[in-house]
Coordinates of C-alpha atoms in Angstrom, one line a residue:
Chain F
M1 CA -38.2 35.9 17.5
A2 CA -41.1 33.5 16.8
K3 CA -38.9 30.6 17.8
A4 CA -38.0 32.2 21.1
A5 CA -41.7 32.7 21.9
A6 CA -42.5 29.1 21.0
L7 CA -39.8 27.8 23.4
R8 CA -40.8 30.1 26.3
K9 CA -41.9 28.1 29.3
P10 CA -45.4 29.1 30.4
K11 CA -45.4 30.6 33.8
K12 CA -46.6 28.1 36.4
K13 CA -49.9 29.3 37.9
V14 CA -50.5 29.1 41.6
N15 CA -53.8 27.4 42.5
P16 CA -55.9 30.1 44.1
L17 CA -58.0 27.7 46.1
D18 CA -55.1 25.7 47.6
K19 CA -53.3 29.0 48.4
D20 CA -56.2 30.1 50.6
G21 CA -56.9 26.6 51.9
I22 CA -60.4 26.4 50.6
T23 CA -61.7 22.8 50.5
Y24 CA -65.4 23.4 50.0
I25 CA -66.9 25.7 47.4
D26 CA -70.1 27.1 48.6
Y27 CA -72.6 28.5 46.1
K28 CA -73.6 31.2 48.7
D29 CA -70.0 32.6 48.7
T30 CA -70.5 35.0 45.8
A31 CA -67.4 37.0 46.6
L32 CA -65.3 33.8 46.0
L33 CA -67.3 32.7 42.9
R34 CA -67.0 36.1 41.3
K35 CA -63.2 35.5 41.0
F36 CA -64.1 32.6 38.7
I37 CA -66.5 34.4 36.3
S38 CA -65.7 37.0 33.7
D39 CA -67.3 40.4 33.8
R40 CA -69.8 39.1 31.3
G41 CA -70.8 36.5 33.8
K42 CA -69.2 33.5 32.0
I43 CA -67.3 30.8 33.9
R44 CA -63.6 31.2 33.4
A45 CA -61.7 28.3 31.8
R46 CA -59.4 26.2 33.8
R47 CA -56.4 27.4 31.9
V48 CA -57.2 30.8 33.2
T49 CA -58.2 30.0 36.8
G50 CA -55.4 27.5 37.4
V51 CA -57.4 25.1 39.6
T52 CA -57.6 21.3 39.4
S53 CA -60.2 19.7 37.2
Q54 CA -62.1 18.4 40.3
Q55 CA -62.1 21.9 41.7
Q56 CA -63.2 23.4 38.4
R57 CA -66.2 21.1 38.3
Q58 CA -67.1 22.1 41.9
I59 CA -66.8 25.8 40.9
A60 CA -69.0 25.3 37.8
R61 CA -71.7 23.6 39.9
A62 CA -71.5 26.3 42.5
V63 CA -71.8 29.0 40.0
K64 CA -74.8 27.3 38.3
N65 CA -76.5 26.9 41.7
A66 CA -75.8 30.5 42.5
R67 CA -77.3 31.6 39.2
E68 CA -80.5 29.7 39.9
M69 CA -80.9 31.6 43.1
A70 CA -80.1 35.0 41.4
L71 CA -76.9 35.4 43.4
L72 CA -74.9 35.6 40.2
P73 CA -76.0 36.7 36.7
Y74 CA -76.5 34.4 33.8
T75 CA -75.4 37.2 31.5
A76 CA -74.2 40.7 32.2
T77 CA -73.8 43.3 29.6
A78 CA -70.1 44.3 29.8
R79 CA -70.1 48.0 30.8
Chain W
M1 CA -81.6 11.3 58.5
R2 CA -79.6 13.6 56.2
H3 CA -78.3 17.1 56.5
Y4 CA -80.0 19.5 54.1
E5 CA -79.6 23.1 53.4
L6 CA -82.7 25.0 52.1
M7 CA -82.6 28.4 50.6
V8 CA -85.7 30.4 49.8
I9 CA -86.3 33.7 48.1
L10 CA -89.4 35.5 49.3
D11 CA -91.4 38.4 47.9
P12 CA -89.7 41.7 48.9
S13 CA -93.1 43.3 49.7
L14 CA -93.3 41.1 52.7
E15 CA -92.5 42.6 56.1
E16 CA -89.0 41.3 57.0
R17 CA -90.0 40.7 60.7
T18 CA -92.8 38.3 59.7
V19 CA -90.5 36.1 57.5
A20 CA -88.9 34.1 60.3
P21 CA -92.2 33.1 62.1
S22 CA -93.9 32.2 58.8
L23 CA -91.0 30.1 57.7
D24 CA -91.0 28.4 61.1
Q25 CA -94.6 27.4 60.5
Y26 CA -93.6 25.5 57.4
L27 CA -90.7 23.9 59.2
N28 CA -93.2 22.1 61.5
V29 CA -93.4 19.7 58.6
I30 CA -89.9 18.7 59.4
R31 CA -90.4 18.5 63.1
T32 CA -93.5 16.4 63.0
A33 CA -91.7 14.0 60.7
G34 CA -89.0 13.5 63.3
G35 CA -86.4 15.8 61.8
S36 CA -84.7 18.8 63.4
V37 CA -84.1 22.4 62.4
E38 CA -80.5 23.4 63.2
K39 CA -80.4 27.0 62.0
L40 CA -82.7 29.5 60.5
D41 CA -80.9 32.4 59.0
V42 CA -82.8 35.3 57.4
W43 CA -80.3 37.3 55.2
G44 CA -82.8 40.0 54.6
R45 CA -83.5 42.0 51.5
R46 CA -81.0 41.6 48.8
R47 CA -80.8 42.7 45.2
L48 CA -81.4 39.9 42.7
S49 CA -78.9 39.7 39.8
F50 CA -81.9 39.4 37.4
E51 CA -85.6 39.9 37.8
I52 CA -87.8 37.1 39.1
N53 CA -91.5 37.6 38.5
K54 CA -90.8 41.3 37.7
K55 CA -89.2 41.8 41.1
A56 CA -85.7 43.2 41.4
E57 CA -85.2 42.4 45.1
G58 CA -85.9 39.4 47.3
I59 CA -85.7 38.4 50.9
Y60 CA -83.3 35.5 51.3
A61 CA -83.4 32.9 54.0
V62 CA -81.2 29.9 54.6
V63 CA -82.2 26.9 56.7
D64 CA -80.0 24.1 57.9
L65 CA -81.9 20.9 58.8
Q66 CA -81.6 17.2 59.6
A67 CA -84.5 15.3 58.1
T68 CA -85.6 12.4 55.9
P69 CA -85.7 12.8 52.2
E70 CA -89.5 12.5 52.2
A71 CA -90.0 15.2 54.8
V72 CA -87.8 17.6 52.8
A73 CA -89.6 16.9 49.5
E74 CA -92.9 17.6 51.2
L75 CA -91.5 20.9 52.7
D76 CA -90.3 22.0 49.3
R77 CA -93.6 21.1 47.7
Q78 CA -95.5 23.2 50.3
L79 CA -93.2 26.1 49.9
R80 CA -93.6 26.2 46.2
L81 CA -97.4 26.4 46.5
N82 CA -97.0 29.8 48.3
E83 CA -97.0 32.6 45.8
S84 CA -94.9 34.9 48.0
I85 CA -92.0 32.5 47.7
L86 CA -90.2 33.3 44.5
R87 CA -87.7 30.4 44.5
T88 CA -86.5 27.5 46.6
K89 CA -83.4 25.4 46.5
V90 CA -82.6 22.3 48.5
I91 CA -79.0 21.2 48.7
R92 CA -77.1 18.4 50.5
P93 CA -73.8 20.1 51.3
E94 CA -71.9 16.9 51.9
T95 CA -72.4 15.5 48.4
R96 CA -69.8 17.1 46.3

């Protein structure tokens, strides 16, 4: 059982940005950025989001810019 | 000349109609310095995701402009002096 789980190939993630053809991540687009933050307001890891490392950096910067302008929360109390 | 994008959050107690003209006054700094203002977009009242200066709302405005770095720095300095402006952000969209 444990061996079978170790051998299981991880499912290949589709890149959500390439799928929608997004090339520029705008800090004003909060609807898009909200997909990349948890309900606590934290930026999701790349292994979760499935984007490239360059895109992840752009997302991180956009989220931080959006936070400065109070478009996104720094923290949110989960429910 | 560079392309800049400026976002400002204004005091929600301001009259929304007066926002565009008063911002335009500030933008004369850009025009006299030889720059141009491409777009002035007032988003209107929007809820802040956290309080700024005890205010839960703010009036957002976004300006697209072509200007020299010095002119933009001066504009940003003047905006920050105004107490009814809660926050400003200058961004160059091309540098990513």
